[in-house]
C-alpha cells in the first residue's frame, strides 16, 4: 500500500487555503511512493468555512475529478501531522487509494447496507450531536458491520453543523439537491475486510476514587453505589460536604463519572481508565434521594468511578496507544534499509513505506488539543514523535466514536496499514 497524499492549510479565504492544499496533494501524488490514483477523499474543515462548505466540496471535486468518493465533516478545529488548527479558518484533506469495491459512502438518506458483493467490516462515522438518540444510532450502526467496530466523531461547530458524503460521479443516491453537503444524522465511509485498520482509544481522565458497582439507578440518576447513597459516596470521595456548598459545588464542577459495563475494561492495574470506559458529565444532584444526575442513563450492574481531566494521564495514555500501534507494525525480521527507516530520529522522520502506515485519521475531543496539553500543536506532536511523519488528518469533535461507544474527552487514532493486526 502506498502512502496517502494529504494537505492542510489555514487562510481567511477558503480558495487560498484550497489552493495550498491542492498544491501539496499534487506534489505528493507525483512521488513514486505515494498513491497516484486515489479513490476516496477525506475532507475536514473548521467552522469558519461552514458557510462555504458546498463551494469547497464542489471546488475540490472539480480539481480532483479522478477521486470519486468524498466524506468528512466540520469541527471547531482540524488537525494534520504535527499541526493543529483550532479556532481559525482551515481545512485538511487526505486522498486514500483503496479498492473501490471495498469502500461505500453512506448517509442518513442513503443508509449503509450490505449487498452487491459488499460486506461492511468497519466504518468511519461522522454524526450530528443534535440527532435524537445519537448514541443508540451509533450502536445500531456498529451492529451492521461484521467487526462491530466504528471510528470517528460528532461534528462540532459554533455555526452550521455539516457533513460531507458524495459517491461516484454524482451525489449519493437519495441526496437529491443536497450536493453531498447536509446536516443531521450519521454519514461516513464503510470499509470491506480487505481494508486493514488498527485503531485505539486514548483516555483523557484519571479516576480520583475507587471503581464501584451501580446498585440502583433511575433514568439518568445514580442512586446507589455499592449499596450506599451515590451522593454520599461522591462527597466522601471528593472530601467535601454540603455544609460548605461553595467548596462542594466547585469540586463537583471539576468532576466527571466514568462508566463501564460487566466484562469491559474499567480501571486498569495502573489506576488508569481502560478503553471501554465512557466519561460523562455530572449535571446535578438530588438531595432528597441522595442521588447524582449524570449525562447518561446508567444501569444497575455497571461500574462507576468519579474522575477528573488530567493532562499528564492524557499525555501518557496517548503515548501508550501510539507505542502499541508502532509495535504491532514492526516486522519480526527487517532489512538494513527498513531498520534504518524505522529508527529515524525525530528530525528525520519523513513518511516511509517501511513504517507500514499508509495514512491515519485522528479524532480528538474539542476540549483537548494543544491548549490542554500545554502549548500549540502539543497533542499532534506527541503522535508524530511516536509514529513519525505518517500522513494524518482529523478534527476536534463534540464526542468521539470508537467500537459501538460514544466517548468524551478521548482521542481515537486509526491507521490504514497492509497488516491485519488491529481490533478493527
CSV table of C-alpha atoms in Angstrom, one decimal:
chain,number,residue,atom,x,y,z
A,1,UNK,CA,0.0,0.0,0.0
A,2,UNK,CA,1.4,3.4,-1.0
A,3,UNK,CA,1.3,6.5,1.2
A,4,UNK,CA,-1.8,8.6,1.1
A,5,UNK,CA,-1.3,12.2,-0.2
A,6,UNK,CA,-2.5,14.8,2.3
A,7,UNK,CA,-2.6,18.5,2.6
A,8,UNK,CA,-3.6,21.2,5.2
A,9,UNK,CA,-3.7,24.9,5.3
A,10,UNK,CA,-5.1,28.0,7.0
A,11,UNK,CA,-6.2,31.2,5.3
A,12,UNK,CA,-9.0,33.7,5.8
A,13,UNK,CA,-10.2,32.9,2.2
A,14,UNK,CA,-11.1,29.3,1.6
A,15,UNK,CA,-10.0,29.4,-2.0
A,16,UNK,CA,-6.4,30.3,-1.0
A,17,UNK,CA,-6.4,27.5,1.6
A,18,UNK,CA,-7.8,25.1,-1.0
A,19,UNK,CA,-5.1,26.2,-3.4
A,20,UNK,CA,-2.3,25.5,-0.9
A,21,UNK,CA,-3.9,22.1,-0.1
A,22,UNK,CA,-4.2,21.1,-3.7
A,23,UNK,CA,-0.5,22.0,-4.4
A,24,UNK,CA,0.5,19.7,-1.5
A,25,UNK,CA,-1.6,16.9,-2.8
A,26,UNK,CA,-0.4,17.1,-6.4
A,27,UNK,CA,3.2,17.3,-5.4
A,28,UNK,CA,2.9,14.2,-3.3
A,29,UNK,CA,0.9,12.3,-5.9
A,30,UNK,CA,3.9,12.8,-8.2
A,31,UNK,CA,6.2,10.9,-5.8
A,32,UNK,CA,6.8,7.2,-6.5
A,33,UNK,CA,6.0,6.0,-3.0
A,34,UNK,CA,2.7,8.0,-2.8
A,35,UNK,CA,-0.7,7.0,-4.2
A,36,UNK,CA,-1.2,8.3,-7.7
A,37,UNK,CA,-4.8,7.0,-8.2
A,38,UNK,CA,-6.7,7.7,-5.0
A,39,UNK,CA,-10.3,6.6,-4.8
A,40,UNK,CA,-11.5,8.3,-1.6
A,41,UNK,CA,-11.1,11.9,-0.3
A,42,UNK,CA,-11.5,12.8,3.4
A,43,UNK,CA,-12.2,16.4,4.0
A,44,UNK,CA,-12.3,18.3,7.3
A,45,UNK,CA,-13.0,22.0,7.6
A,46,UNK,CA,-13.2,24.3,10.6
A,47,UNK,CA,-16.5,26.1,11.3
A,48,UNK,CA,-15.1,29.3,9.9
A,49,UNK,CA,-15.6,27.8,6.5
A,50,UNK,CA,-19.0,26.2,7.3
A,51,UNK,CA,-20.9,28.8,5.2
A,52,UNK,CA,-18.8,27.9,2.1
A,53,UNK,CA,-18.9,24.1,2.6
A,54,UNK,CA,-20.8,23.4,-0.6
A,55,UNK,CA,-18.4,25.6,-2.7
A,56,UNK,CA,-15.4,23.9,-1.0
A,57,UNK,CA,-16.6,20.4,-1.8
A,58,UNK,CA,-17.5,21.3,-5.4
A,59,UNK,CA,-14.2,23.0,-5.9
A,60,UNK,CA,-12.1,20.1,-4.7
A,61,UNK,CA,-14.2,17.6,-6.6
A,62,UNK,CA,-13.7,19.6,-9.8
A,63,UNK,CA,-10.0,20.0,-9.2
A,64,UNK,CA,-9.6,16.2,-8.4
A,65,UNK,CA,-12.1,14.6,-10.8
A,66,UNK,CA,-10.4,11.2,-10.6
A,67,UNK,CA,-11.4,10.9,-6.9
A,68,UNK,CA,-15.0,9.6,-7.0
A,69,UNK,CA,-15.9,9.4,-3.3
A,70,UNK,CA,-15.7,12.1,-0.6
A,71,UNK,CA,-16.6,12.1,3.1
A,72,UNK,CA,-15.9,14.4,6.1
A,73,UNK,CA,-17.4,17.0,8.4
A,74,UNK,CA,-16.8,20.2,10.3
A,75,UNK,CA,-15.1,20.8,13.6
A,76,UNK,CA,-14.1,23.7,15.8
A,77,UNK,CA,-10.6,22.6,14.9
A,78,UNK,CA,-8.9,20.3,12.4
A,79,UNK,CA,-5.5,18.6,12.6
A,80,UNK,CA,-2.8,17.1,10.4
A,81,UNK,CA,0.6,15.6,11.0
A,82,UNK,CA,2.3,17.8,13.6
A,83,UNK,CA,-0.3,20.6,13.2
A,84,UNK,CA,-3.5,21.7,14.9
A,85,UNK,CA,-5.8,24.5,13.6
A,86,UNK,CA,-8.1,25.5,16.4
A,87,UNK,CA,-10.4,28.5,16.2
A,88,UNK,CA,-9.0,29.6,12.9
A,89,UNK,CA,-10.1,29.1,9.2
A,90,UNK,CA,-8.5,25.9,8.0
A,91,UNK,CA,-9.0,22.6,6.1
A,92,UNK,CA,-7.3,19.3,5.9
A,93,UNK,CA,-7.6,16.7,3.1
A,94,UNK,CA,-6.4,13.2,2.6
A,95,UNK,CA,-6.6,11.1,-0.6
A,96,UNK,CA,-6.9,7.4,0.1
A,97,UNK,CA,-6.0,4.8,-2.5
A,98,UNK,CA,-8.3,1.8,-1.6
A,99,UNK,CA,-10.0,-0.9,-3.7
A,100,UNK,CA,-13.2,0.7,-5.0
A,101,UNK,CA,-15.2,-2.5,-4.2
A,102,UNK,CA,-14.1,-2.2,-0.6
A,103,UNK,CA,-15.5,1.3,0.0
A,104,UNK,CA,-19.1,2.5,0.4
A,105,UNK,CA,-20.1,6.1,1.3
A,106,UNK,CA,-23.3,6.3,3.3
A,107,UNK,CA,-25.5,8.9,5.0
A,108,UNK,CA,-28.8,9.2,6.8
A,109,UNK,CA,-30.7,9.4,3.5
A,110,UNK,CA,-28.6,6.7,1.8
A,111,UNK,CA,-28.1,4.2,4.7
A,112,UNK,CA,-25.3,1.7,4.9
A,113,UNK,CA,-26.4,-1.6,3.5
A,114,UNK,CA,-24.7,-4.8,2.6
A,115,UNK,CA,-25.2,-6.4,-0.8
A,116,UNK,CA,-23.9,-6.4,-4.3
A,117,UNK,CA,-20.8,-8.2,-3.1
A,118,UNK,CA,-20.0,-5.7,-0.3
A,119,UNK,CA,-20.0,-6.7,3.3
A,120,UNK,CA,-19.2,-3.7,5.7
A,121,UNK,CA,-16.4,-4.7,8.1
A,122,UNK,CA,-15.6,-1.3,9.7
A,123,UNK,CA,-16.7,2.3,9.2
A,124,UNK,CA,-15.6,5.8,9.6
A,125,UNK,CA,-18.6,7.7,11.0
A,126,UNK,CA,-19.4,11.4,11.3
A,127,UNK,CA,-22.5,12.3,13.2
A,128,UNK,CA,-24.6,15.3,14.3
A,129,UNK,CA,-24.9,15.6,18.0
A,130,UNK,CA,-28.3,17.2,17.6
A,131,UNK,CA,-29.7,13.9,16.2
A,132,UNK,CA,-32.1,12.3,18.7
A,133,UNK,CA,-30.7,9.1,20.3
A,134,UNK,CA,-27.4,9.5,18.5
A,135,UNK,CA,-25.6,7.1,20.9
A,136,UNK,CA,-28.2,4.4,20.1
A,137,UNK,CA,-27.8,5.0,16.4
A,138,UNK,CA,-24.1,4.6,16.7
A,139,UNK,CA,-24.5,1.3,18.4
A,140,UNK,CA,-27.0,0.2,15.8
A,141,UNK,CA,-24.6,1.2,13.0
A,142,UNK,CA,-21.8,-0.9,14.6
A,143,UNK,CA,-24.2,-3.8,14.5
A,144,UNK,CA,-24.4,-3.5,10.7
A,145,UNK,CA,-20.6,-4.2,10.4
A,146,UNK,CA,-19.1,-7.6,10.7
A,147,UNK,CA,-16.4,-6.4,13.2
A,148,UNK,CA,-18.7,-4.2,15.3
A,149,UNK,CA,-16.0,-1.5,15.1
A,150,UNK,CA,-16.6,2.1,14.2
A,151,UNK,CA,-14.3,5.1,14.5
A,152,UNK,CA,-15.0,8.8,14.0
A,153,UNK,CA,-16.7,11.6,15.9
A,154,UNK,CA,-19.5,14.1,16.3
A,155,UNK,CA,-19.3,17.3,14.2
A,156,UNK,CA,-18.5,20.4,16.3
A,157,UNK,CA,-19.4,23.9,15.2
A,158,UNK,CA,-20.4,27.3,16.5
A,159,UNK,CA,-22.4,27.9,13.4
A,160,UNK,CA,-23.6,25.3,10.9
A,161,UNK,CA,-23.2,21.6,11.7
A,162,UNK,CA,-22.4,19.9,8.3
A,163,UNK,CA,-21.2,16.6,6.9
A,164,UNK,CA,-19.8,15.6,3.5
A,165,UNK,CA,-20.9,12.5,1.7
A,166,UNK,CA,-20.7,12.0,-2.1
A,167,UNK,CA,-20.1,9.0,-4.2
A,168,UNK,CA,-19.2,8.2,-7.7
A,169,UNK,CA,-19.7,10.8,-10.4
A,170,UNK,CA,-22.6,12.4,-8.6
A,171,UNK,CA,-24.5,12.6,-5.3
A,172,UNK,CA,-25.0,9.6,-3.1
A,173,UNK,CA,-28.4,8.2,-4.3
A,174,UNK,CA,-31.2,9.8,-2.3
A,175,UNK,CA,-29.4,13.0,-1.6
A,176,UNK,CA,-31.2,14.9,-4.3
A,177,UNK,CA,-30.2,18.6,-4.3
A,178,UNK,CA,-28.1,18.2,-1.1
A,179,UNK,CA,-25.0,18.2,-3.3
A,180,UNK,CA,-23.1,16.0,-0.8
A,181,UNK,CA,-23.3,18.6,2.0
A,182,UNK,CA,-26.1,18.2,4.6
A,183,UNK,CA,-27.0,18.3,8.2
A,184,UNK,CA,-28.3,15.7,10.7
A,185,UNK,CA,-28.0,12.0,11.2
A,186,UNK,CA,-24.9,9.9,10.5
A,187,UNK,CA,-22.7,9.7,7.5
A,188,UNK,CA,-19.3,8.3,6.6
A,189,UNK,CA,-17.5,5.5,4.8
A,190,UNK,CA,-17.8,1.8,5.3
A,191,UNK,CA,-14.8,-0.4,4.5
A,192,UNK,CA,-14.7,-4.1,3.5
A,193,UNK,CA,-12.5,-6.7,5.1
A,194,UNK,CA,-9.6,-6.1,2.6
A,195,UNK,CA,-9.0,-2.6,4.1
A,196,UNK,CA,-6.7,-3.2,7.0
A,197,UNK,CA,-7.0,-0.9,10.0
A,198,UNK,CA,-5.6,-0.6,13.5
A,199,UNK,CA,-7.5,1.7,15.9
A,200,UNK,CA,-7.0,2.7,19.5
A,201,UNK,CA,-8.8,4.9,22.1
A,202,UNK,CA,-6.8,7.2,24.4
A,203,UNK,CA,-8.5,8.4,27.6
A,204,UNK,CA,-8.1,11.9,29.0
A,205,UNK,CA,-9.4,11.5,32.5
A,206,UNK,CA,-8.0,9.9,35.6
A,207,UNK,CA,-10.1,8.2,38.4
A,208,UNK,CA,-10.0,10.1,41.7
A,209,UNK,CA,-11.7,7.3,43.7
A,210,UNK,CA,-12.2,3.5,43.5
A,211,UNK,CA,-14.5,1.9,41.0
A,212,UNK,CA,-17.8,0.9,42.4
A,213,UNK,CA,-20.8,-1.1,41.3
A,214,UNK,CA,-24.0,0.7,40.4
A,215,UNK,CA,-26.6,-1.0,42.6
A,216,UNK,CA,-29.6,1.4,42.0
A,217,UNK,CA,-30.3,3.9,39.3
A,218,UNK,CA,-33.4,5.6,37.8
A,219,UNK,CA,-33.2,7.2,34.3
A,220,UNK,CA,-30.1,9.5,34.4
A,221,UNK,CA,-29.8,9.5,38.2
A,222,UNK,CA,-27.2,7.3,40.1
A,223,UNK,CA,-29.0,6.4,43.3
A,224,UNK,CA,-26.7,3.8,44.9
A,225,UNK,CA,-23.1,2.7,44.5
A,226,UNK,CA,-22.1,-0.5,46.3
A,227,UNK,CA,-25.4,-0.2,48.2
A,228,UNK,CA,-24.6,3.3,49.5
A,229,UNK,CA,-26.3,6.6,48.5
A,230,UNK,CA,-24.5,7.8,45.4
A,231,UNK,CA,-24.4,11.4,46.6
A,232,UNK,CA,-22.8,10.5,50.0
A,233,UNK,CA,-20.2,8.3,48.2
A,234,UNK,CA,-19.3,11.2,45.8
A,235,UNK,CA,-19.0,13.7,48.6
A,236,UNK,CA,-16.8,11.4,50.6
A,237,UNK,CA,-14.6,10.6,47.6
A,238,UNK,CA,-14.2,14.3,46.9
A,239,UNK,CA,-13.6,15.2,50.5
A,240,UNK,CA,-16.3,17.9,50.6
A,241,UNK,CA,-19.6,18.4,52.4
A,242,UNK,CA,-22.9,20.1,51.6
A,243,UNK,CA,-22.4,22.1,54.8
A,244,UNK,CA,-19.9,24.1,52.7
A,245,UNK,CA,-21.8,24.5,49.5
A,246,UNK,CA,-19.4,26.7,47.6
A,247,UNK,CA,-16.5,24.3,48.1
A,248,UNK,CA,-18.7,21.4,47.3
A,249,UNK,CA,-20.0,23.0,44.1
A,250,UNK,CA,-16.6,23.8,42.9
A,251,UNK,CA,-15.4,20.3,43.4
A,252,UNK,CA,-18.4,18.7,41.7
A,253,UNK,CA,-18.0,21.0,38.7
A,254,UNK,CA,-14.5,19.6,38.1
A,255,UNK,CA,-15.7,16.0,38.5
A,256,UNK,CA,-17.0,13.6,35.9
A,257,UNK,CA,-18.1,9.9,36.0
A,258,UNK,CA,-16.5,7.1,34.2
A,259,UNK,CA,-18.9,4.2,33.4
A,260,UNK,CA,-18.1,0.6,32.2
A,261,UNK,CA,-20.2,-2.5,31.9
A,262,UNK,CA,-19.5,-6.0,33.2
A,263,UNK,CA,-16.9,-7.7,31.0
A,264,UNK,CA,-15.5,-4.4,29.8
A,265,UNK,CA,-12.1,-2.9,30.7
A,266,UNK,CA,-12.7,-0.4,33.5
A,267,UNK,CA,-9.9,0.8,35.8
A,268,UNK,CA,-6.7,-1.0,35.0
A,269,UNK,CA,-4.0,-2.2,37.4
A,270,UNK,CA,-2.1,1.1,36.9
A,271,UNK,CA,-5.1,3.1,38.0
A,272,UNK,CA,-6.0,4.4,34.6
A,273,UNK,CA,-9.2,4.0,32.7
A,274,UNK,CA,-9.4,1.3,30.1
A,275,UNK,CA,-10.6,1.8,26.5
A,276,UNK,CA,-14.2,0.7,27.3
A,277,UNK,CA,-14.9,3.4,29.9
A,278,UNK,CA,-17.2,6.2,28.7
A,279,UNK,CA,-16.9,9.5,30.6
A,280,UNK,CA,-20.0,11.6,31.3
A,281,UNK,CA,-20.7,15.0,32.9
A,282,UNK,CA,-22.3,15.4,36.3
A,283,UNK,CA,-25.4,17.6,35.6
A,284,UNK,CA,-26.9,17.9,39.1
A,285,UNK,CA,-27.6,16.3,42.5
A,286,UNK,CA,-30.8,15.0,44.1
A,287,UNK,CA,-30.5,15.7,47.8
A,288,UNK,CA,-33.9,14.2,48.5
A,289,UNK,CA,-32.9,10.8,47.1
A,290,UNK,CA,-29.2,11.3,47.8
A,291,UNK,CA,-28.6,10.8,44.1
A,292,UNK,CA,-26.2,12.1,41.4
A,293,UNK,CA,-27.6,13.1,38.0
A,294,UNK,CA,-25.3,12.4,35.0
A,295,UNK,CA,-25.5,12.9,31.2
A,296,UNK,CA,-26.2,9.2,30.7
A,297,UNK,CA,-28.7,6.6,31.8
A,298,UNK,CA,-26.7,4.2,34.0
A,299,UNK,CA,-27.9,0.7,34.6
A,300,UNK,CA,-27.5,-1.5,37.8
A,301,UNK,CA,-24.6,-3.8,37.3
A,302,UNK,CA,-22.4,-1.2,35.6
A,303,UNK,CA,-19.3,0.1,37.3
A,304,UNK,CA,-18.7,3.8,38.0
A,305,UNK,CA,-15.7,5.8,39.1
A,306,UNK,CA,-15.5,9.6,39.8
A,307,UNK,CA,-12.8,11.2,37.7
A,308,UNK,CA,-11.2,14.4,36.6
A,309,UNK,CA,-9.4,15.5,33.5
A,310,UNK,CA,-5.7,15.1,33.8
A,311,UNK,CA,-3.0,16.4,31.4
A,312,UNK,CA,-0.3,14.0,32.4
A,313,UNK,CA,-2.5,11.0,32.3
A,314,UNK,CA,-3.8,12.0,28.9
A,315,UNK,CA,-0.2,12.5,27.6
A,316,UNK,CA,0.9,9.2,28.9
A,317,UNK,CA,-2.1,7.3,27.5
A,318,UNK,CA,-1.7,8.9,24.1
A,319,UNK,CA,2.0,7.8,24.0
A,320,UNK,CA,0.8,4.3,25.1
A,321,UNK,CA,-1.6,3.8,22.2
A,322,UNK,CA,0.9,5.2,19.7
A,323,UNK,CA,3.5,2.7,21.0
A,324,UNK,CA,1.0,-0.1,20.7
A,325,UNK,CA,0.3,0.7,17.1
A,326,UNK,CA,4.0,1.1,16.3
A,327,UNK,CA,4.9,-2.2,18.0
A,328,UNK,CA,2.2,-4.1,16.1
A,329,UNK,CA,3.5,-2.9,12.8
A,330,UNK,CA,7.2,-3.6,13.4
A,331,UNK,CA,8.1,-6.8,11.5
A,332,UNK,CA,9.9,-9.6,13.3
A,333,UNK,CA,12.7,-9.5,10.7
A,334,UNK,CA,13.8,-6.4,8.9
A,335,UNK,CA,16.3,-5.5,6.2
A,336,UNK,CA,19.0,-3.0,6.9
A,337,UNK,CA,17.2,-0.3,4.9
A,338,UNK,CA,13.9,-0.9,6.7
A,339,UNK,CA,15.6,-0.9,10.1
A,340,UNK,CA,17.2,2.5,9.3
A,341,UNK,CA,13.9,4.0,8.3
A,342,UNK,CA,12.2,2.7,11.4
A,343,UNK,CA,15.0,4.0,13.6
A,344,UNK,CA,14.9,7.5,12.1
A,345,UNK,CA,15.1,10.2,14.7
A,346,UNK,CA,12.5,12.9,15.3
A,347,UNK,CA,14.2,15.3,12.9
A,348,UNK,CA,14.3,12.8,10.1
A,349,UNK,CA,11.0,11.0,10.5
A,350,UNK,CA,9.8,11.6,7.0
A,351,UNK,CA,7.0,9.3,5.8
A,352,UNK,CA,8.3,6.0,4.6
A,353,UNK,CA,6.6,2.8,3.4
A,354,UNK,CA,8.8,0.8,5.9
A,355,UNK,CA,6.5,2.2,8.7
A,356,UNK,CA,3.7,0.2,7.1
A,357,UNK,CA,1.2,3.0,7.7
A,358,UNK,CA,-0.4,4.4,4.5
A,359,UNK,CA,-2.3,7.1,6.4
A,360,UNK,CA,-4.1,7.9,9.6
A,361,UNK,CA,-7.2,9.6,11.0
A,362,UNK,CA,-7.2,11.2,14.4
A,363,UNK,CA,-10.4,12.4,16.1
A,364,UNK,CA,-9.8,14.2,19.4
A,365,UNK,CA,-12.1,15.9,21.8
A,366,UNK,CA,-12.7,19.6,21.3
A,367,UNK,CA,-11.6,20.1,24.9
A,368,UNK,CA,-8.2,18.6,24.2
A,369,UNK,CA,-5.6,19.8,21.6
A,370,UNK,CA,-2.5,21.9,22.2
A,371,UNK,CA,-4.2,24.2,24.7
A,372,UNK,CA,-5.0,21.3,27.0
A,373,UNK,CA,-1.6,19.7,26.6
A,374,UNK,CA,0.3,22.9,27.4
A,375,UNK,CA,1.3,24.5,24.1
A,376,UNK,CA,0.2,24.8,20.5
A,377,UNK,CA,0.2,21.6,18.4
A,378,UNK,CA,1.3,19.6,21.5
A,379,UNK,CA,-1.2,16.7,21.0
A,380,UNK,CA,-0.2,16.1,17.4
A,381,UNK,CA,3.4,16.5,18.2
A,382,UNK,CA,3.1,13.5,20.6
A,383,UNK,CA,1.6,11.4,17.8
A,384,UNK,CA,4.3,12.5,15.3
A,385,UNK,CA,7.1,11.7,17.8
A,386,UNK,CA,5.7,8.2,18.2
A,387,UNK,CA,4.7,7.3,14.7
A,388,UNK,CA,6.9,9.6,12.5
A,389,UNK,CA,5.6,11.9,9.8
A,390,UNK,CA,2.9,9.5,8.6
A,391,UNK,CA,0.1,11.1,6.5
A,392,UNK,CA,-2.5,12.1,9.1
A,393,UNK,CA,-5.6,14.3,9.2
A,394,UNK,CA,-8.5,14.6,11.6
A,395,UNK,CA,-10.7,17.0,13.5
A,396,UNK,CA,-11.7,18.1,17.0
A,397,UNK,CA,-15.1,16.7,17.8
A,398,UNK,CA,-18.0,17.1,20.1
A,399,UNK,CA,-17.8,13.5,21.0
A,400,UNK,CA,-15.6,10.6,19.8
A,401,UNK,CA,-16.7,7.3,18.3
A,402,UNK,CA,-14.9,4.0,18.7
A,403,UNK,CA,-16.3,0.5,18.7
A,404,UNK,CA,-20.0,1.0,19.4
A,405,UNK,CA,-19.5,3.7,22.0
A,406,UNK,CA,-19.8,7.5,22.1
A,407,UNK,CA,-17.0,8.8,24.2
A,408,UNK,CA,-16.0,12.2,25.7
A,409,UNK,CA,-12.5,13.7,26.4
A,410,UNK,CA,-10.8,10.9,24.4
A,411,UNK,CA,-8.8,10.6,21.2
A,412,UNK,CA,-9.4,7.9,18.6
A,413,UNK,CA,-6.4,7.1,16.4
A,414,UNK,CA,-6.9,4.9,13.4
A,415,UNK,CA,-4.2,3.9,10.9
A,416,UNK,CA,-4.5,2.3,7.4
A,417,UNK,CA,-2.0,-0.5,7.0
A,418,UNK,CA,-1.2,-3.6,5.0
A,419,UNK,CA,-1.3,-5.8,8.1
A,420,UNK,CA,-4.4,-7.2,9.7
A,421,UNK,CA,-3.2,-6.8,13.2
A,422,UNK,CA,-5.7,-4.5,14.8
A,423,UNK,CA,-9.1,-4.6,16.6
A,424,UNK,CA,-11.0,-3.1,13.7
